[in-house]
Amino acid sequence: LIYWEIELDNSDASQMQEVFNAQKEEANREFNKFVSKNYRNWLKEEAPNAPVMSHTLLKNKLFGLLKEDKPTFLVLIDNLRFDQWKAIQPAVSNSFRIEEEDIFYSILPTVTQYSRNAIFAGMMPLEIQKKFPDKWIMDDDDEGKNLNEDYFLSELLKRTFRDEIKHQYIKITNHRDGEALENNIHNYHTNKLAVIVYTFVDMLSHARTEMEMLKELASDEAAYRSLAVSWFDHSPLHNALKKIADKNVNVLITTDHGTVRV
């Protein structure tokens, strides 16, 4: 569906667009039923048919790479949707060979404080709260809900690997941080693992609902995708990735959750 959605961006066939929109709505309804029916079973220990989810993402997609004799960069772009990934993929392909592309399911609620903490802790939120009661921030607390991701990641790596995994965690929340990342990216591949969390797309999605000018710029899904491509093409993140493209490294690009326009 995403393939055809992007193909239709360049078409004037309004009737085809209507047919597609109806198909997508139907697919979303069916997916909703599918998740509602199966979600509890997916969370059981060793559920045989469970998809890769937030709390199993690193185990399934990252840990195998850490056994290889080369550095790994894990780039997590907050709130990057699959259609936005497909739109920026050509730019990534210019610098890297893409060996695998896969889907994972965010846990519910998909909001960042649950989905991203679950990713870095390798646990469901309730487990995190029980194991690290002083590190889990409750909904009604004023402080930031994702301030302990580096700690959760360190604990997960200790539990998983006998040898210490030398790693660095970098969170980019503004353009100045992004420029520092671009300037220092070469220093990070002395680590076995460098984790880069980039929050721009999430900020863009919030601004799209709050700022009149962005409502105009991202008035529909095609325009929203275009905005994400424009950002990525000129971003410090893209420049940083191009700087390590000629190095012998693995790069794993992922998200923590998506967003739906309502």
PDB file of C-alpha atoms in Angstrom:
ATOM      1  CA  LEU A   1       0.000   0.000   0.000  1.00  0.00           C
ATOM      2  CA  ILE A   2       2.815   2.417   0.815  1.00  0.00           C
ATOM      3  CA  TYR A   3       4.463   1.612  -2.524  1.00  0.00           C
ATOM      4  CA  TRP A   4       1.280   2.583  -4.384  1.00  0.00           C
ATOM      5  CA  GLU A   5       0.675   5.612  -2.157  1.00  0.00           C
ATOM      6  CA  ILE A   6       4.069   7.023  -3.131  1.00  0.00           C
ATOM      7  CA  GLU A   7       3.532   6.106  -6.792  1.00  0.00           C
ATOM      8  CA  LEU A   8       0.203   7.948  -6.767  1.00  0.00           C
ATOM      9  CA  ASP A   9       1.907  11.086  -5.410  1.00  0.00           C
ATOM     10  CA  ASN A  10       3.148  11.675  -8.949  1.00  0.00           C
ATOM     11  CA  SER A  11      -0.166  10.935 -10.637  1.00  0.00           C
ATOM     12  CA  ASP A  12      -3.193  13.076 -11.446  1.00  0.00           C
ATOM     13  CA  ALA A  13      -5.549  10.090 -11.379  1.00  0.00           C
ATOM     14  CA  SER A  14      -8.037  11.318  -8.760  1.00  0.00           C
ATOM     15  CA  GLN A  15     -10.301   8.271  -9.200  1.00  0.00           C
ATOM     16  CA  MET A  16      -7.375   5.946  -8.494  1.00  0.00           C
ATOM     17  CA  GLN A  17      -6.579   8.005  -5.399  1.00  0.00           C
ATOM     18  CA  GLU A  18     -10.147   7.525  -4.126  1.00  0.00           C
ATOM     19  CA  VAL A  19      -9.946   3.766  -4.683  1.00  0.00           C
ATOM     20  CA  PHE A  20      -6.607   3.651  -2.912  1.00  0.00           C
ATOM     21  CA  ASN A  21      -7.850   5.693   0.077  1.00  0.00           C
ATOM     22  CA  ALA A  22     -10.780   3.295   0.507  1.00  0.00           C
ATOM     23  CA  GLN A  23      -8.381   0.330   0.368  1.00  0.00           C
ATOM     24  CA  LYS A  24      -6.097   1.874   2.960  1.00  0.00           C
ATOM     25  CA  GLU A  25      -8.984   2.625   5.327  1.00  0.00           C
ATOM     26  CA  GLU A  26     -10.174  -0.966   5.020  1.00  0.00           C
ATOM     27  CA  ALA A  27      -6.637  -2.279   5.623  1.00  0.00           C
ATOM     28  CA  ASN A  28      -6.341  -0.114   8.746  1.00  0.00           C
ATOM     29  CA  ARG A  29      -9.648  -1.433  10.095  1.00  0.00           C
ATOM     30  CA  GLU A  30      -8.558  -5.032   9.503  1.00  0.00           C
ATOM     31  CA  PHE A  31      -5.157  -4.390  11.082  1.00  0.00           C
ATOM     32  CA  ASN A  32      -6.905  -2.893  14.117  1.00  0.00           C
ATOM     33  CA  LYS A  33      -8.934  -6.087  14.531  1.00  0.00           C
ATOM     34  CA  PHE A  34      -5.801  -8.212  14.006  1.00  0.00           C
ATOM     35  CA  VAL A  35      -3.867  -6.414  16.766  1.00  0.00           C
ATOM     36  CA  SER A  36      -6.850  -6.434  19.151  1.00  0.00           C
ATOM     37  CA  LYS A  37      -7.263 -10.178  18.675  1.00  0.00           C
ATOM     38  CA  ASN A  38      -3.592 -11.180  19.013  1.00  0.00           C
ATOM     39  CA  TYR A  39      -1.834  -8.575  21.196  1.00  0.00           C
ATOM     40  CA  ARG A  40      -2.183 -10.405  24.542  1.00  0.00           C
ATOM     41  CA  ASN A  41      -0.827 -13.629  23.061  1.00  0.00           C
ATOM     42  CA  TRP A  42       2.195 -11.839  21.544  1.00  0.00           C
ATOM     43  CA  LEU A  43       3.236 -10.718  25.033  1.00  0.00           C
ATOM     44  CA  LYS A  44       3.430 -14.247  26.451  1.00  0.00           C
ATOM     45  CA  GLU A  45       6.901 -15.708  27.034  1.00  0.00           C
ATOM     46  CA  GLU A  46       8.315 -17.240  23.847  1.00  0.00           C
ATOM     47  CA  ALA A  47       5.070 -16.711  21.900  1.00  0.00           C
ATOM     48  CA  PRO A  48       5.784 -18.621  18.643  1.00  0.00           C
ATOM     49  CA  ASN A  49       3.921 -16.292  16.276  1.00  0.00           C
ATOM     50  CA  ALA A  50       4.781 -12.976  17.911  1.00  0.00           C
ATOM     51  CA  PRO A  51       6.143 -10.275  15.597  1.00  0.00           C
ATOM     52  CA  VAL A  52       9.252  -8.301  16.539  1.00  0.00           C
ATOM     53  CA  MET A  53       8.018  -5.669  19.002  1.00  0.00           C
ATOM     54  CA  SER A  54       9.559  -2.711  20.833  1.00  0.00           C
ATOM     55  CA  HIS A  55      10.910  -4.768  23.732  1.00  0.00           C
ATOM     56  CA  THR A  56      12.359  -7.470  21.442  1.00  0.00           C
ATOM     57  CA  LEU A  57      13.703  -5.168  18.700  1.00  0.00           C
ATOM     58  CA  LEU A  58      17.334  -4.959  19.868  1.00  0.00           C
ATOM     59  CA  LYS A  59      17.500  -8.669  20.660  1.00  0.00           C
ATOM     60  CA  ASN A  60      16.248  -9.552  17.175  1.00  0.00           C
ATOM     61  CA  LYS A  61      17.943  -6.882  15.050  1.00  0.00           C
ATOM     62  CA  LEU A  62      20.945  -5.431  16.901  1.00  0.00           C
ATOM     63  CA  PHE A  63      22.607  -8.111  19.018  1.00  0.00           C
ATOM     64  CA  GLY A  64      23.620 -10.226  16.015  1.00  0.00           C
ATOM     65  CA  LEU A  65      25.435  -7.221  14.536  1.00  0.00           C
ATOM     66  CA  LEU A  66      27.342  -6.662  17.796  1.00  0.00           C
ATOM     67  CA  LYS A  67      28.913 -10.097  17.404  1.00  0.00           C
ATOM     68  CA  GLU A  68      30.561  -8.977  14.154  1.00  0.00           C
ATOM     69  CA  ASP A  69      34.060  -7.545  14.173  1.00  0.00           C
ATOM     70  CA  LYS A  70      33.078  -4.005  13.207  1.00  0.00           C
ATOM     71  CA  PRO A  71      31.408  -0.999  14.855  1.00  0.00           C
ATOM     72  CA  THR A  72      27.632  -0.602  14.684  1.00  0.00           C
ATOM     73  CA  PHE A  73      25.649   2.645  14.527  1.00  0.00           C
ATOM     74  CA  LEU A  74      22.048   2.410  15.719  1.00  0.00           C
ATOM     75  CA  VAL A  75      20.127   5.453  14.442  1.00  0.00           C
ATOM     76  CA  LEU A  76      16.660   5.823  15.975  1.00  0.00           C
ATOM     77  CA  ILE A  77      14.582   8.572  14.368  1.00  0.00           C
ATOM     78  CA  ASP A  78      11.713   9.383  16.717  1.00  0.00           C
ATOM     79  CA  ASN A  79       8.296   9.030  15.040  1.00  0.00           C
ATOM     80  CA  LEU A  80       9.621   8.120  11.583  1.00  0.00           C
ATOM     81  CA  ARG A  81       6.834   6.408   9.678  1.00  0.00           C
ATOM     82  CA  PHE A  82       7.336   3.648   7.117  1.00  0.00           C
ATOM     83  CA  ASP A  83       6.186   5.876   4.245  1.00  0.00           C
ATOM     84  CA  GLN A  84       8.721   8.520   5.307  1.00  0.00           C
ATOM     85  CA  TRP A  85      11.438   5.856   5.416  1.00  0.00           C
ATOM     86  CA  LYS A  86      10.549   4.743   1.879  1.00  0.00           C
ATOM     87  CA  ALA A  87      10.753   8.393   0.781  1.00  0.00           C
ATOM     88  CA  ILE A  88      14.244   8.961   2.279  1.00  0.00           C
ATOM     89  CA  GLN A  89      15.526   5.474   1.398  1.00  0.00           C
ATOM     90  CA  PRO A  90      16.927   6.527  -2.021  1.00  0.00           C
ATOM     91  CA  ALA A  91      19.153   9.119  -0.302  1.00  0.00           C
ATOM     92  CA  VAL A  92      20.409   6.478   2.162  1.00  0.00           C
ATOM     93  CA  SER A  93      20.987   4.033  -0.719  1.00  0.00           C
ATOM     94  CA  ASN A  94      23.327   6.514  -2.367  1.00  0.00           C
ATOM     95  CA  SER A  95      25.761   6.031   0.518  1.00  0.00           C
ATOM     96  CA  PHE A  96      25.013   2.544   1.871  1.00  0.00           C
ATOM     97  CA  ARG A  97      24.102  -0.924   0.652  1.00  0.00           C
ATOM     98  CA  ILE A  98      20.780  -1.852   2.246  1.00  0.00           C
ATOM     99  CA  GLU A  99      20.953  -5.512   3.216  1.00  0.00           C
ATOM    100  CA  GLU A 100      17.673  -5.926   5.064  1.00  0.00           C
ATOM    101  CA  GLU A 101      14.410  -4.061   5.570  1.00  0.00           C
ATOM    102  CA  ASP A 102      11.812  -5.230   8.061  1.00  0.00           C
ATOM    103  CA  ILE A 103       8.794  -4.098  10.058  1.00  0.00           C
ATOM    104  CA  PHE A 104       8.428  -4.186  13.823  1.00  0.00           C
ATOM    105  CA  TYR A 105       5.328  -3.454  15.899  1.00  0.00           C
ATOM    106  CA  SER A 106       5.411  -0.812  18.601  1.00  0.00           C
ATOM    107  CA  ILE A 107       3.958  -1.853  21.944  1.00  0.00           C
ATOM    108  CA  LEU A 108       0.763  -0.136  23.070  1.00  0.00           C
ATOM    109  CA  PRO A 109       0.452   2.698  23.923  1.00  0.00           C
ATOM    110  CA  THR A 110       2.824   3.603  21.104  1.00  0.00           C
ATOM    111  CA  VAL A 111       3.714   6.981  22.653  1.00  0.00           C
ATOM    112  CA  THR A 112       7.471   7.610  23.038  1.00  0.00           C
ATOM    113  CA  GLN A 113       7.720   7.157  26.809  1.00  0.00           C
ATOM    114  CA  TYR A 114       6.490   3.559  26.504  1.00  0.00           C
ATOM    115  CA  SER A 115       7.789   2.488  23.112  1.00  0.00           C
ATOM    116  CA  ARG A 116      11.319   3.903  23.338  1.00  0.00           C
ATOM    117  CA  ASN A 117      11.998   2.959  26.950  1.00  0.00           C
ATOM    118  CA  ALA A 118      10.856  -0.570  26.062  1.00  0.00           C
ATOM    119  CA  ILE A 119      13.274  -0.641  23.129  1.00  0.00           C
ATOM    120  CA  PHE A 120      16.342   0.330  25.175  1.00  0.00           C
ATOM    121  CA  ALA A 121      15.446  -1.701  28.267  1.00  0.00           C
ATOM    122  CA  GLY A 122      14.434  -4.801  26.297  1.00  0.00           C
ATOM    123  CA  MET A 123      11.423  -5.061  28.610  1.00  0.00           C
ATOM    124  CA  MET A 124       7.788  -4.057  28.836  1.00  0.00           C
ATOM    125  CA  PRO A 125       7.136  -0.865  30.855  1.00  0.00           C
ATOM    126  CA  LEU A 126       5.718  -2.734  33.872  1.00  0.00           C
ATOM    127  CA  GLU A 127       8.879  -4.871  34.022  1.00  0.00           C
ATOM    128  CA  ILE A 128      11.038  -1.733  33.815  1.00  0.00           C
ATOM    129  CA  GLN A 129       9.102  -0.146  36.680  1.00  0.00           C
ATOM    130  CA  LYS A 130       9.540  -3.278  38.846  1.00  0.00           C
ATOM    131  CA  LYS A 131      13.244  -3.743  38.086  1.00  0.00           C
ATOM    132  CA  PHE A 132      14.233  -0.035  38.132  1.00  0.00           C
ATOM    133  CA  PRO A 133      11.602   1.700  40.317  1.00  0.00           C
ATOM    134  CA  ASP A 134      13.787   4.782  40.769  1.00  0.00           C
ATOM    135  CA  LYS A 135      14.289   5.160  36.994  1.00  0.00           C
ATOM    136  CA  TRP A 136      10.716   4.788  35.706  1.00  0.00           C
ATOM    137  CA  ILE A 137       8.892   8.143  35.524  1.00  0.00           C
ATOM    138  CA  MET A 138       5.119   7.973  36.037  1.00  0.00           C
ATOM    139  CA  ASP A 139       2.620   9.684  33.700  1.00  0.00           C
ATOM    140  CA  ASP A 140       1.666  12.368  36.205  1.00  0.00           C
ATOM    141  CA  ASP A 141       5.264  13.294  37.091  1.00  0.00           C
ATOM    142  CA  ASP A 142       6.513  16.551  35.611  1.00  0.00           C
ATOM    143  CA  GLU A 143      10.023  15.423  34.669  1.00  0.00           C
ATOM    144  CA  GLY A 144      11.030  14.046  31.259  1.00  0.00           C
ATOM    145  CA  LYS A 145       9.881  10.481  30.618  1.00  0.00           C
ATOM    146  CA  ASN A 146      12.861   9.376  28.480  1.00  0.00           C
ATOM    147  CA  LEU A 147      15.841  10.585  30.495  1.00  0.00           C
ATOM    148  CA  ASN A 148      17.120   7.116  31.481  1.00  0.00           C
ATOM    149  CA  GLU A 149      17.418   5.412  28.091  1.00  0.00           C
ATOM    150  CA  ASP A 150      21.219   5.269  28.268  1.00  0.00           C
ATOM    151  CA  TYR A 151      21.020   3.583  31.673  1.00  0.00           C
ATOM    152  CA  PHE A 152      18.436   1.046  30.433  1.00  0.00           C
ATOM    153  CA  LEU A 153      20.601   0.286  27.394  1.00  0.00           C
ATOM    154  CA  SER A 154      23.730  -0.197  29.538  1.00  0.00           C
ATOM    155  CA  GLU A 155      21.872  -2.626  31.808  1.00  0.00           C
ATOM    156  CA  LEU A 156      20.487  -4.539  28.804  1.00  0.00           C
ATOM    157  CA  LEU A 157      23.970  -4.915  27.279  1.00  0.00           C
ATOM    158  CA  LYS A 158      25.369  -6.126  30.633  1.00  0.00           C
ATOM    159  CA  ARG A 159      22.627  -8.745  30.956  1.00  0.00           C
ATOM    160  CA  THR A 160      23.121  -9.956  27.388  1.00  0.00           C
ATOM    161  CA  PHE A 161      26.893  -9.976  26.785  1.00  0.00           C
ATOM    162  CA  ARG A 162      29.596 -11.373  29.039  1.00  0.00           C
ATOM    163  CA  ASP A 163      32.209  -9.000  27.632  1.00  0.00           C
ATOM    164  CA  GLU A 164      31.647  -5.296  28.068  1.00  0.00           C
ATOM    165  CA  ILE A 165      30.209  -3.605  24.985  1.00  0.00           C
ATOM    166  CA  LYS A 166      31.876  -0.205  24.675  1.00  0.00           C
ATOM    167  CA  HIS A 167      29.066   2.093  23.617  1.00  0.00           C
ATOM    168  CA  GLN A 168      28.010   5.707  23.423  1.00  0.00           C
ATOM    169  CA  TYR A 169      24.505   7.174  23.536  1.00  0.00           C
ATOM    170  CA  ILE A 170      23.837  10.499  21.768  1.00  0.00           C
ATOM    171  CA  LYS A 171      20.445  12.257  21.772  1.00  0.00           C
ATOM    172  CA  ILE A 172      19.889  15.051  19.229  1.00  0.00           C
ATOM    173  CA  THR A 173      17.104  17.474  20.161  1.00  0.00           C
ATOM    174  CA  ASN A 174      18.146  20.636  18.269  1.00  0.00           C
ATOM    175  CA  HIS A 175      20.180  21.788  15.272  1.00  0.00           C
ATOM    176  CA  ARG A 176      23.221  22.683  17.370  1.00  0.00           C
ATOM    177  CA  ASP A 177      23.379  19.114  18.718  1.00  0.00           C
ATOM    178  CA  GLY A 178      23.005  17.883  15.135  1.00  0.00           C
ATOM    179  CA  GLU A 179      25.988  19.920  13.973  1.00  0.00           C
ATOM    180  CA  ALA A 180      28.051  18.552  16.882  1.00  0.00           C
ATOM    181  CA  LEU A 181      27.087  15.030  15.775  1.00  0.00           C
ATOM    182  CA  GLU A 182      28.151  15.794  12.199  1.00  0.00           C
ATOM    183  CA  ASN A 183      31.508  17.182  13.372  1.00  0.00           C
ATOM    184  CA  ASN A 184      32.250  14.346  15.815  1.00  0.00           C
ATOM    185  CA  ILE A 185      30.841  11.312  13.970  1.00  0.00           C
ATOM    186  CA  HIS A 186      34.338   9.981  13.188  1.00  0.00           C
ATOM    187  CA  ASN A 187      35.106   9.754  16.908  1.00  0.00           C
ATOM    188  CA  TYR A 188      32.133   7.487  17.550  1.00  0.00           C
ATOM    189  CA  HIS A 189      33.292   4.490  15.543  1.00  0.00           C
ATOM    190  CA  THR A 190      35.981   3.789  18.141  1.00  0.00           C
ATOM    191  CA  ASN A 191      33.018   2.318  20.083  1.00  0.00           C
ATOM    192  CA  LYS A 192      31.535  -1.099  19.415  1.00  0.00           C
ATOM    193  CA  LEU A 193      28.111   0.575  19.434  1.00  0.00           C
ATOM    194  CA  ALA A 194      27.043   4.186  18.901  1.00  0.00           C
ATOM    195  CA  VAL A 195      23.359   4.934  19.497  1.00  0.00           C
ATOM    196  CA  ILE A 196      21.965   8.133  17.963  1.00  0.00           C
ATOM    197  CA  VAL A 197      18.426   9.198  18.900  1.00  0.00           C
ATOM    198  CA  TYR A 198      17.147  11.955  16.601  1.00  0.00           C
ATOM    199  CA  THR A 199      13.933  13.718  17.652  1.00  0.00           C
ATOM    200  CA  PHE A 200      13.275  16.111  14.741  1.00  0.00           C
ATOM    201  CA  VAL A 201      10.513  14.152  12.960  1.00  0.00           C
ATOM    202  CA  ASP A 202       8.565  13.828  16.211  1.00  0.00           C
ATOM    203  CA  MET A 203       8.827  17.578  16.789  1.00  0.00           C
ATOM    204  CA  LEU A 204       7.665  18.105  13.200  1.00  0.00           C
ATOM    205  CA  SER A 205       4.587  15.933  13.740  1.00  0.00           C
ATOM    206  CA  HIS A 206       3.605  17.921  16.850  1.00  0.00           C
ATOM    207  CA  ALA A 207       4.226  21.242  15.114  1.00  0.00           C
ATOM    208  CA  ARG A 208       2.018  20.073  12.224  1.00  0.00           C
ATOM    209  CA  THR A 209      -0.988  20.117  14.569  1.00  0.00           C
ATOM    210  CA  GLU A 210      -0.049  23.325  16.414  1.00  0.00           C
ATOM    211  CA  MET A 211       1.433  25.776  13.884  1.00  0.00           C
ATOM    212  CA  GLU A 212      -0.725  27.257  11.138  1.00  0.00           C
ATOM    213  CA  MET A 213       2.182  27.564   8.693  1.00  0.00           C
ATOM    214  CA  LEU A 214       3.096  23.886   9.091  1.00  0.00           C
ATOM    215  CA  LYS A 215      -0.542  22.891   8.703  1.00  0.00           C
ATOM    216  CA  GLU A 216      -0.304  24.516   5.265  1.00  0.00           C
ATOM    217  CA  LEU A 217       3.083  22.984   4.438  1.00  0.00           C
ATOM    218  CA  ALA A 218       2.025  19.470   5.515  1.00  0.00           C
ATOM    219  CA  SER A 219      -1.633  19.616   4.575  1.00  0.00           C
ATOM    220  CA  ASP A 220      -1.808  15.986   3.426  1.00  0.00           C
ATOM    221  CA  GLU A 221       0.298  12.827   3.624  1.00  0.00           C
ATOM    222  CA  ALA A 222       2.188  13.510   0.382  1.00  0.00           C
ATOM    223  CA  ALA A 223       3.180  16.978   1.605  1.00  0.00           C
ATOM    224  CA  TYR A 224       4.175  15.566   5.016  1.00  0.00           C
ATOM    225  CA  ARG A 225       6.416  12.984   3.319  1.00  0.00           C
ATOM    226  CA  SER A 226       7.955  15.699   1.161  1.00  0.00           C
ATOM    227  CA  LEU A 227       8.727  17.745   4.265  1.00  0.00           C
ATOM    228  CA  ALA A 228      10.502  14.760   5.867  1.00  0.00           C
ATOM    229  CA  VAL A 229      12.578  14.226   2.708  1.00  0.00           C
ATOM    230  CA  SER A 230      13.545  17.891   2.558  1.00  0.00           C
ATOM    231  CA  TRP A 231      14.594  17.792   6.213  1.00  0.00           C
ATOM    232  CA  PHE A 232      16.658  14.608   5.808  1.00  0.00           C
ATOM    233  CA  ASP A 233      18.405  15.724   2.617  1.00  0.00           C
ATOM    234  CA  HIS A 234      19.754  18.847   4.330  1.00  0.00           C
ATOM    235  CA  SER A 235      20.098  17.512   7.872  1.00  0.00           C
ATOM    236  CA  PRO A 236      23.287  17.099   9.928  1.00  0.00           C
ATOM    237  CA  LEU A 237      22.206  13.462  10.364  1.00  0.00           C
ATOM    238  CA  HIS A 238      22.434  12.813   6.607  1.00  0.00           C
ATOM    239  CA  ASN A 239      25.797  14.593   6.443  1.00  0.00           C
ATOM    240  CA  ALA A 240      27.062  12.570   9.411  1.00  0.00           C
ATOM    241  CA  LEU A 241      25.990   9.287   7.810  1.00  0.00           C
ATOM    242  CA  LYS A 242      27.741  10.227   4.546  1.00  0.00           C
ATOM    243  CA  LYS A 243      30.957  10.772   6.519  1.00  0.00           C
ATOM    244  CA  ILE A 244      30.981   7.161   7.780  1.00  0.00           C
ATOM    245  CA  ALA A 245      29.732   5.595   4.534  1.00  0.00           C
ATOM    246  CA  ASP A 246      33.256   4.630   3.451  1.00  0.00           C
ATOM    247  CA  LYS A 247      34.057   2.995   6.817  1.00  0.00           C
ATOM    248  CA  ASN A 248      33.651  -0.696   7.597  1.00  0.00           C
ATOM    249  CA  VAL A 249      30.587  -0.262   9.818  1.00  0.00           C
ATOM    250  CA  ASN A 250      27.035  -1.542  10.227  1.00  0.00           C
ATOM    251  CA  VAL A 251      24.228   1.011  10.350  1.00  0.00           C
ATOM    252  CA  LEU A 252      20.806   0.081  11.705  1.00  0.00           C
ATOM    253  CA  ILE A 253      18.144   2.749  11.108  1.00  0.00           C
ATOM    254  CA  THR A 254      14.879   2.399  12.998  1.00  0.00           C
ATOM    255  CA  THR A 255      12.048   4.289  14.661  1.00  0.00           C
ATOM    256  CA  ASP A 256      10.197   3.906  17.953  1.00  0.00           C
ATOM    257  CA  HIS A 257       6.634   4.538  16.757  1.00  0.00           C
ATOM    258  CA  GLY A 258       4.698   6.147  13.929  1.00  0.00           C
ATOM    259  CA  THR A 259       1.838   8.600  13.728  1.00  0.00           C
ATOM    260  CA  VAL A 260      -1.610   8.737  12.165  1.00  0.00           C
ATOM    261  CA  ARG A 261      -3.191  11.954  10.928  1.00  0.00           C
ATOM    262  CA  VAL A 262      -6.616  12.457  12.476  1.00  0.00           C
TER     263      VAL A 262
END
